[in-house]
CSV table of C-alpha atoms in Angstrom, one decimal:
chain,number,residue,atom,x,y,z
A,1,MET,CA,-1.5,-16.3,-22.6
A,2,LEU,CA,-4.4,-16.4,-20.0
A,3,LYS,CA,-1.5,-15.7,-17.4
A,4,ASN,CA,-0.3,-12.8,-19.1
A,5,PHE,CA,-3.7,-11.1,-19.1
A,6,ILE,CA,-4.1,-11.8,-15.3
A,7,ILE,CA,-0.7,-10.0,-14.9
A,8,THR,CA,-2.0,-7.1,-17.0
A,9,LEU,CA,-5.3,-7.0,-14.9
A,10,ALA,CA,-3.0,-6.7,-11.8
A,11,MET,CA,-1.1,-3.9,-13.2
A,12,ILE,CA,-4.4,-2.2,-14.3
A,13,GLY,CA,-5.5,-2.7,-10.6
A,14,THR,CA,-2.3,-1.2,-9.2
A,15,LEU,CA,-3.0,2.0,-11.4
A,16,TRP,CA,-6.3,2.6,-9.4
A,17,SER,CA,-4.6,2.1,-6.1
A,18,THR,CA,-2.0,4.7,-6.9
A,19,PRO,CA,-2.6,7.9,-4.9
A,20,ILE,CA,-1.8,10.2,-7.6
A,21,SER,CA,-2.6,9.9,-11.3
A,22,PHE,CA,-1.6,12.8,-13.8
A,23,VAL,CA,-3.9,12.9,-16.8
A,24,PHE,CA,-5.1,16.4,-17.1
A,25,HIS,CA,-6.6,18.4,-20.0
A,26,GLY,CA,-6.8,22.2,-20.8
A,27,GLU,CA,-5.8,24.9,-22.8
A,28,VAL,CA,-2.1,25.8,-23.9
A,29,LEU,CA,-0.3,27.2,-21.0
A,30,SER,CA,0.4,30.8,-21.6
A,31,SER,CA,0.5,33.4,-18.7
A,32,THR,CA,2.9,36.4,-17.9
A,33,ARG,CA,4.7,37.6,-14.9
A,34,GLY,CA,5.5,41.2,-15.3
A,35,SER,CA,7.4,41.7,-18.3
A,36,VAL,CA,8.4,38.1,-18.6
A,37,ALA,CA,6.2,35.6,-20.4
A,38,HIS,CA,6.0,32.0,-19.5
A,39,ALA,CA,6.9,29.6,-22.6
A,40,GLU,CA,4.0,28.2,-24.2
A,41,ILE,CA,3.8,24.5,-23.5
A,42,LEU,CA,1.4,21.9,-25.2
A,43,PRO,CA,-1.3,20.6,-22.8
A,44,PRO,CA,-0.4,17.1,-21.8
A,45,VAL,CA,-3.7,15.8,-22.8
A,46,SER,CA,-6.1,17.4,-25.3
A,47,THR,CA,-9.9,17.4,-24.5
A,48,LYS,CA,-10.7,15.0,-27.4
A,49,SER,CA,-8.1,12.5,-26.2
A,50,THR,CA,-9.1,8.8,-25.8
A,51,VAL,CA,-7.9,8.8,-22.2
A,52,VAL,CA,-9.1,12.1,-21.0
A,53,PRO,CA,-11.3,12.2,-17.8
A,54,THR,CA,-14.0,14.8,-17.8
A,55,ASN,CA,-13.8,18.1,-15.6
A,56,ALA,CA,-9.9,17.8,-15.2
A,57,PRO,CA,-8.3,20.9,-13.8
A,58,THR,CA,-6.4,23.0,-16.2
A,59,GLU,CA,-2.6,23.7,-16.1
A,60,ASP,CA,-3.3,27.3,-15.0
A,61,ASP,CA,-4.7,25.9,-11.6
A,62,PHE,CA,-1.0,24.7,-10.9
A,63,THR,CA,1.0,27.4,-12.7
A,64,ASP,CA,-0.6,30.7,-11.6
A,65,ASP,CA,1.8,31.1,-8.9
A,66,LEU,CA,4.9,30.4,-10.9
A,67,ASP,CA,7.2,33.1,-11.8
A,68,CYS,CA,10.1,31.8,-13.8
A,69,THR,CA,12.5,34.8,-13.8
A,70,ILE,CA,16.0,35.4,-12.4
A,71,TRP,CA,14.6,38.7,-10.5
A,72,ASN,CA,12.6,36.3,-8.2
A,73,GLY,CA,15.6,34.8,-6.6
A,74,ALA,CA,15.6,31.2,-5.4
A,75,ASP,CA,11.8,30.9,-5.7
A,76,GLY,CA,12.1,32.0,-9.4
A,77,ILE,CA,14.7,29.2,-9.8
A,78,MET,CA,12.3,26.6,-8.2
A,79,ASP,CA,9.6,27.8,-10.5
A,80,CYS,CA,11.7,27.5,-13.5
A,81,ILE,CA,12.6,23.9,-12.3
A,82,ALA,CA,9.0,23.2,-11.9
A,83,MET,CA,8.4,24.3,-15.6
A,84,ILE,CA,11.2,22.1,-16.6
A,85,GLY,CA,9.7,19.1,-15.1
A,86,TYR,CA,6.4,19.8,-16.7
A,87,GLY,CA,7.8,20.4,-20.0
A,88,MET,CA,10.6,17.6,-20.0
A,89,PHE,CA,8.7,14.8,-18.2
A,90,TYR,CA,5.0,15.2,-17.9
A,91,VAL,CA,4.2,16.5,-21.3
A,92,PRO,CA,6.0,14.1,-23.5
A,93,THR,CA,4.8,10.9,-21.4
A,94,SER,CA,1.0,12.3,-21.4
A,95,TRP,CA,1.2,12.1,-25.2
A,96,VAL,CA,2.6,8.7,-25.0
A,97,LEU,CA,-0.3,7.8,-22.7
A,98,ILE,CA,-2.7,9.1,-25.2
A,99,ALA,CA,-1.1,7.1,-28.0
A,100,ALA,CA,-1.3,4.0,-25.7
A,101,GLY,CA,-5.0,4.6,-25.1
A,102,GLY,CA,-5.6,4.7,-28.9
A,103,VAL,CA,-3.7,1.7,-29.7
A,104,PHE,CA,-5.4,-0.1,-26.8
A,105,ASP,CA,-9.0,0.8,-27.9
A,106,ALA,CA,-8.2,0.1,-31.7
A,107,LEU,CA,-6.6,-3.5,-31.0
A,108,LEU,CA,-9.3,-4.4,-28.4
A,109,ALA,CA,-12.0,-3.5,-31.1
A,110,PHE,CA,-10.0,-5.3,-33.9
A,111,SER,CA,-9.5,-8.4,-31.6
A,112,LEU,CA,-13.5,-9.0,-31.4
A,113,SER,CA,-14.0,-8.4,-35.2
A,114,PRO,CA,-14.4,-11.4,-37.4
A,115,THR,CA,-12.9,-9.6,-40.4
A,116,LEU,CA,-9.6,-11.1,-40.3
A,117,LEU,CA,-11.0,-14.6,-39.6
A,118,ASN,CA,-13.3,-14.2,-42.6
A,119,GLN,CA,-10.5,-13.1,-45.1
A,120,GLY,CA,-10.4,-15.6,-47.9
A,121,TYR,CA,-6.9,-16.8,-47.7
A,122,VAL,CA,-7.7,-18.3,-44.1
A,123,LYS,CA,-10.3,-20.6,-45.5
A,124,THR,CA,-8.2,-21.3,-48.6
A,125,THR,CA,-5.2,-22.4,-46.4
A,126,TRP,CA,-7.6,-24.3,-44.2
A,127,GLY,CA,-8.8,-26.0,-47.3
A,128,ALA,CA,-5.4,-27.0,-48.5
A,129,ILE,CA,-4.5,-28.4,-45.2
A,130,ARG,CA,-7.9,-30.2,-45.1
A,131,ASP,CA,-7.2,-32.0,-48.4
A,132,MET,CA,-3.7,-32.9,-47.1
A,133,ALA,CA,-5.4,-34.5,-44.0
A,134,ASN,CA,-7.9,-36.2,-46.1
A,135,LEU,CA,-5.1,-37.7,-48.1
A,136,VAL,CA,-3.7,-39.1,-44.9
A,137,PHE,CA,-7.3,-40.2,-43.8
A,138,ILE,CA,-7.3,-42.3,-47.2
A,139,LEU,CA,-3.9,-43.9,-46.4
A,140,ILE,CA,-5.0,-45.0,-42.8
A,141,LEU,CA,-8.1,-46.6,-44.4
A,142,LEU,CA,-5.7,-48.4,-46.7
A,143,TRP,CA,-3.6,-49.5,-44.0
A,144,ILE,CA,-6.7,-50.6,-41.9
A,145,ALA,CA,-7.8,-52.7,-44.8
A,146,LEU,CA,-4.4,-54.3,-45.4
A,147,ALA,CA,-3.8,-55.1,-41.8
A,148,THR,CA,-7.3,-56.8,-41.6
A,149,ILE,CA,-6.6,-59.0,-44.7
A,150,LEU,CA,-3.0,-60.1,-43.5
A,151,ASN,CA,-4.3,-60.4,-39.9
A,152,ILE,CA,-1.4,-58.2,-38.5
A,153,GLY,CA,-1.5,-55.5,-35.9
A,154,GLY,CA,-4.5,-56.8,-33.9
A,155,ILE,CA,-6.8,-54.2,-35.5
A,156,GLN,CA,-10.5,-54.4,-34.8
A,157,LEU,CA,-12.0,-53.7,-38.2
A,158,LYS,CA,-15.3,-52.2,-37.0
A,159,GLN,CA,-14.0,-50.1,-34.4
A,160,ALA,CA,-11.1,-48.7,-36.1
A,161,VAL,CA,-13.4,-47.9,-39.1
A,162,ALA,CA,-15.9,-46.2,-37.0
A,163,ASN,CA,-13.1,-44.1,-35.3
A,164,VAL,CA,-11.7,-43.2,-38.7
A,165,ILE,CA,-15.0,-41.9,-40.0
A,166,ILE,CA,-15.7,-39.9,-37.0
A,167,ILE,CA,-12.3,-38.3,-37.4
A,168,ALA,CA,-12.9,-37.6,-41.1
A,169,LEU,CA,-16.0,-35.9,-40.3
A,170,LEU,CA,-14.4,-33.7,-37.7
A,171,ILE,CA,-11.7,-32.8,-40.3
A,172,ASN,CA,-14.1,-31.7,-43.0
A,173,PHE,CA,-16.0,-29.6,-40.5
A,174,SER,CA,-13.2,-28.5,-38.3
A,175,TYR,CA,-13.3,-25.0,-39.8
A,176,PHE,CA,-17.1,-24.9,-38.6
A,177,PHE,CA,-16.3,-26.2,-35.2
A,178,THR,CA,-13.5,-24.0,-34.6
A,179,ARG,CA,-15.3,-21.0,-35.7
A,180,VAL,CA,-18.2,-21.7,-33.4
A,181,ILE,CA,-15.9,-21.7,-30.5
A,182,ILE,CA,-14.2,-18.5,-31.4
A,183,ASP,CA,-17.4,-16.5,-32.3
A,184,ALA,CA,-19.2,-17.8,-29.1
A,185,SER,CA,-16.1,-16.3,-27.2
A,186,ASN,CA,-16.2,-12.9,-29.1
A,187,VAL,CA,-20.0,-12.7,-28.3
A,188,VAL,CA,-19.4,-13.1,-24.8
A,189,ALA,CA,-16.4,-10.9,-24.7
A,190,PHE,CA,-18.3,-8.0,-26.6
A,191,GLU,CA,-21.0,-7.9,-23.9
A,192,PHE,CA,-18.4,-7.1,-21.4
A,193,TYR,CA,-16.6,-5.0,-23.7
A,194,SER,CA,-19.9,-2.8,-24.3
A,195,ALA,CA,-20.7,-2.8,-20.7
A,196,ALA,CA,-17.1,-1.8,-19.6
A,197,ALA,CA,-17.2,1.2,-21.9
A,198,ALA,CA,-20.9,2.3,-20.9
A,199,GLY,CA,-21.1,6.0,-20.7
A,200,THR,CA,-17.9,6.7,-22.7
A,201,SER,CA,-17.5,8.2,-26.3
A,202,ARG,CA,-17.4,5.9,-29.2
A,203,GLY,CA,-14.8,5.9,-32.0
A,204,ASN,CA,-14.9,4.9,-35.7
A,205,HIS,CA,-15.9,1.3,-36.6
A,206,VAL,CA,-12.9,-1.1,-36.5
A,207,LYS,CA,-13.5,-3.9,-38.9
A,208,ASN,CA,-17.5,-3.7,-38.4
A,209,VAL,CA,-16.9,-3.5,-34.6
A,210,THR,CA,-17.8,-0.4,-32.8
A,211,GLU,CA,-14.6,1.1,-31.1
A,212,TYR,CA,-15.5,1.7,-27.6
A,213,ARG,CA,-13.3,4.2,-25.6
A,214,VAL,CA,-12.5,1.5,-22.9
A,215,SER,CA,-9.2,3.6,-22.0
A,216,GLU,CA,-11.5,6.4,-21.2
A,217,ALA,CA,-13.5,4.3,-19.0
A,218,ILE,CA,-10.4,3.3,-17.2
A,219,THR,CA,-9.3,7.0,-16.5
A,220,ASN,CA,-12.8,8.0,-15.6
A,221,GLY,CA,-13.0,5.3,-12.8
A,222,ILE,CA,-9.3,6.6,-11.5
A,223,ALA,CA,-11.0,10.2,-11.6
A,224,PRO,CA,-7.5,11.9,-11.6
A,225,GLN,CA,-9.2,15.1,-11.4
A,226,LYS,CA,-10.2,14.6,-7.8
A,227,LEU,CA,-6.9,13.1,-6.8
A,228,LEU,CA,-4.9,16.0,-7.8
A,229,SER,CA,-6.9,19.2,-7.2
A,230,LYS,CA,-5.7,22.7,-6.8
A,231,GLN,CA,-6.6,22.4,-3.2
A,232,VAL,CA,-4.6,19.3,-2.6
A,233,PHE,CA,-1.5,21.0,-4.3
A,234,ASP,CA,-1.9,23.8,-2.1
A,235,GLU,CA,-1.9,21.6,1.0
A,236,TRP,CA,1.2,19.9,-0.1
A,237,LYS,CA,2.9,23.2,-0.7
A,238,LYS,CA,2.2,24.3,3.0
A,239,LYS,CA,3.7,21.2,4.3
A,240,SER,CA,6.7,21.5,2.1
A,241,ASP,CA,9.8,23.7,2.5
A,242,SER,CA,10.5,23.8,-1.3
A,243,GLY,CA,7.6,25.8,-2.1
A,244,ASN,CA,6.5,25.7,-5.7
A,245,GLY,CA,9.7,23.3,-6.1
A,246,ILE,CA,7.4,20.3,-5.2
A,247,LEU,CA,6.0,20.7,-8.6
A,248,PHE,CA,8.9,19.2,-10.3
A,249,PHE,CA,8.7,16.1,-8.2
A,250,ILE,CA,5.0,15.8,-8.9
A,251,PHE,CA,5.5,16.2,-12.6
A,252,LEU,CA,8.4,13.8,-12.4
A,253,LEU,CA,6.1,11.1,-10.7
A,254,GLY,CA,3.4,12.0,-13.1
A,255,GLY,CA,5.6,11.1,-15.9
A,256,ILE,CA,6.5,7.9,-14.4
A,257,ILE,CA,3.0,6.9,-13.7
A,258,ASN,CA,2.0,7.9,-17.3
A,259,LEU,CA,4.7,5.7,-18.7
A,260,PHE,CA,3.5,2.8,-16.6
A,261,ALA,CA,-0.1,3.1,-17.6
A,262,ALA,CA,1.1,3.3,-21.3
A,263,TYR,CA,3.2,0.3,-21.0
A,264,VAL,CA,0.1,-1.5,-19.3
A,265,LEU,CA,-2.2,-0.4,-22.2
A,266,PHE,CA,0.3,-1.2,-25.0
A,267,TYR,CA,0.9,-4.6,-23.4
A,268,ALA,CA,-2.8,-5.6,-23.1
A,269,GLY,CA,-3.5,-4.2,-26.6
A,270,PHE,CA,-0.9,-6.3,-28.3
A,271,LEU,CA,-1.9,-9.4,-26.3
A,272,MET,CA,-5.4,-9.1,-27.7
A,273,LEU,CA,-3.8,-8.6,-31.3
A,274,GLY,CA,-1.7,-11.9,-30.7
A,275,ARG,CA,-5.1,-13.6,-29.9
A,276,VAL,CA,-6.5,-12.9,-33.3
A,277,ILE,CA,-3.5,-13.8,-35.1
A,278,ALA,CA,-3.3,-17.2,-32.9
A,279,PHE,CA,-6.9,-17.8,-34.0
A,280,VAL,CA,-5.8,-17.6,-37.6
A,281,PHE,CA,-3.1,-20.2,-37.1
A,282,LEU,CA,-5.3,-22.5,-35.2
A,283,ILE,CA,-8.2,-22.4,-37.8
A,284,ILE,CA,-5.5,-23.4,-40.4
A,285,ALA,CA,-4.2,-26.1,-38.3
A,286,SER,CA,-7.5,-27.5,-37.1
A,287,PRO,CA,-7.6,-30.4,-39.8
A,288,LEU,CA,-4.0,-31.5,-38.6
A,289,ALA,CA,-5.2,-31.5,-35.1
A,290,PHE,CA,-7.9,-34.1,-35.8
A,291,ILE,CA,-5.9,-36.3,-38.0
A,292,ALA,CA,-3.1,-36.4,-35.6
A,293,TYR,CA,-5.3,-38.1,-33.1
A,294,ALA,CA,-5.7,-41.0,-35.4
A,295,LEU,CA,-1.8,-41.2,-35.6
A,296,PRO,CA,0.6,-43.1,-33.2
A,297,LYS,CA,1.8,-40.6,-30.7
A,298,GLY,CA,-0.3,-37.8,-32.3
A,299,GLY,CA,-2.6,-37.2,-29.4
A,300,SER,CA,-0.2,-34.8,-27.9
A,301,PHE,CA,-0.5,-32.4,-30.8
A,302,THR,CA,-4.3,-32.8,-30.7
A,303,SER,CA,-4.4,-31.9,-26.8
A,304,SER,CA,-1.8,-29.0,-27.3
A,305,TRP,CA,-4.0,-27.7,-30.2
A,306,TRP,CA,-7.3,-27.9,-28.1
A,307,ASN,CA,-5.6,-26.3,-25.1
A,308,GLN,CA,-4.6,-23.4,-27.0
A,309,LEU,CA,-7.8,-22.9,-28.7
A,310,LEU,CA,-9.7,-23.0,-25.7
A,311,ASN,CA,-7.1,-20.8,-23.8
A,312,GLN,CA,-7.3,-18.2,-26.6
A,313,ALA,CA,-11.0,-18.3,-26.6
A,314,MET,CA,-11.2,-17.5,-22.7
A,315,VAL,CA,-8.6,-14.7,-22.7
A,316,ALA,CA,-11.1,-12.0,-24.0
A,317,PRO,CA,-14.2,-12.9,-22.1
A,318,VAL,CA,-12.3,-13.2,-18.8
A,319,PHE,CA,-10.0,-10.3,-19.3
A,320,LEU,CA,-12.9,-8.0,-20.2
A,321,PHE,CA,-15.0,-9.2,-17.4
A,322,PHE,CA,-12.5,-8.6,-14.7
A,323,LEU,CA,-11.8,-5.1,-16.2
A,324,TYR,CA,-15.4,-4.3,-16.1
A,325,ILE,CA,-15.5,-5.2,-12.4
A,326,ILE,CA,-12.4,-3.2,-11.9
A,327,ILE,CA,-13.9,-0.2,-13.7
A,328,LYS,CA,-16.9,-0.3,-11.7
A,329,LEU,CA,-15.3,-0.7,-8.3
A,330,ALA,CA,-13.2,2.0,-9.1
A,331,GLY,CA,-15.9,4.3,-10.2
A,332,ALA,CA,-17.7,3.4,-6.9
A,333,THR,CA,-14.8,3.8,-4.8
A,334,ALA,CA,-13.2,7.1,-6.4
A,335,THR,CA,-15.1,9.5,-3.9
A,336,PHE,CA,-13.2,7.7,-0.9
A,337,PHE,CA,-9.7,9.0,-2.4
């Protein structure tokens, strides 16, 4: 799973290295040319959206010169094509990106909350598994006693009893030990979580954890309003023979980038959700992991359980640490793009 988060971080880094990012906000597009009115199109990103950067240009910055009329000849056709690109590609994908940002923020906050792990059914199920492990522990003690009396198996009584007693203690305190590792992981992760979202707005509390707008920090770091300003668009239009028709390709590319960004946020969010679910099963299975160590060929299960626990515990702190670094680097270098 840690490998999946590294891949996700690489994709987030790719978003920052992209020369154009299209996440704008503004009022509903409504302007007129002569007697023909432009169709009203919802803004791609509302000002209250999770992933909205501040001071982004409005749609009118890019559509004031558009005249989607048949009376304007070829230029009017190109303007209509540009409007189609905006309405069909850019607007829908922008709302998908908004949804992805909200899902990512909510699942990230939820993954750092202990609420799910504190549910009664988790400890109840763990208790049932622990009782089963204790039964196996009693059977192991009986086997050691019989083997010692009958002098079979070459068992060293003192060493065997000491090992079994240690394992029995670990079984009965496995919930506590597992939660210590998980909670320590979440405490460290929360520090990077709050640091990465510094300066952004806060959402509602998600299961007793403040939902910081990390997706907003990502977008602010990219600073898309600087990457595609009215001045930049005018320069592109001067160098292009297609005039306003270039807007179609800009909005098409913007839609592709929006979908890629949404995919990254959805992917990262559901990986964080999977981390919490994995913790539930790891807690429940913790007594089996310790009792397996005392059984022949059971060490592989114990080793696998430890690897999964440590892997899942490291995921959030490592992911949020590098995300914090990426956000800070992006913010520091935004003026150079």
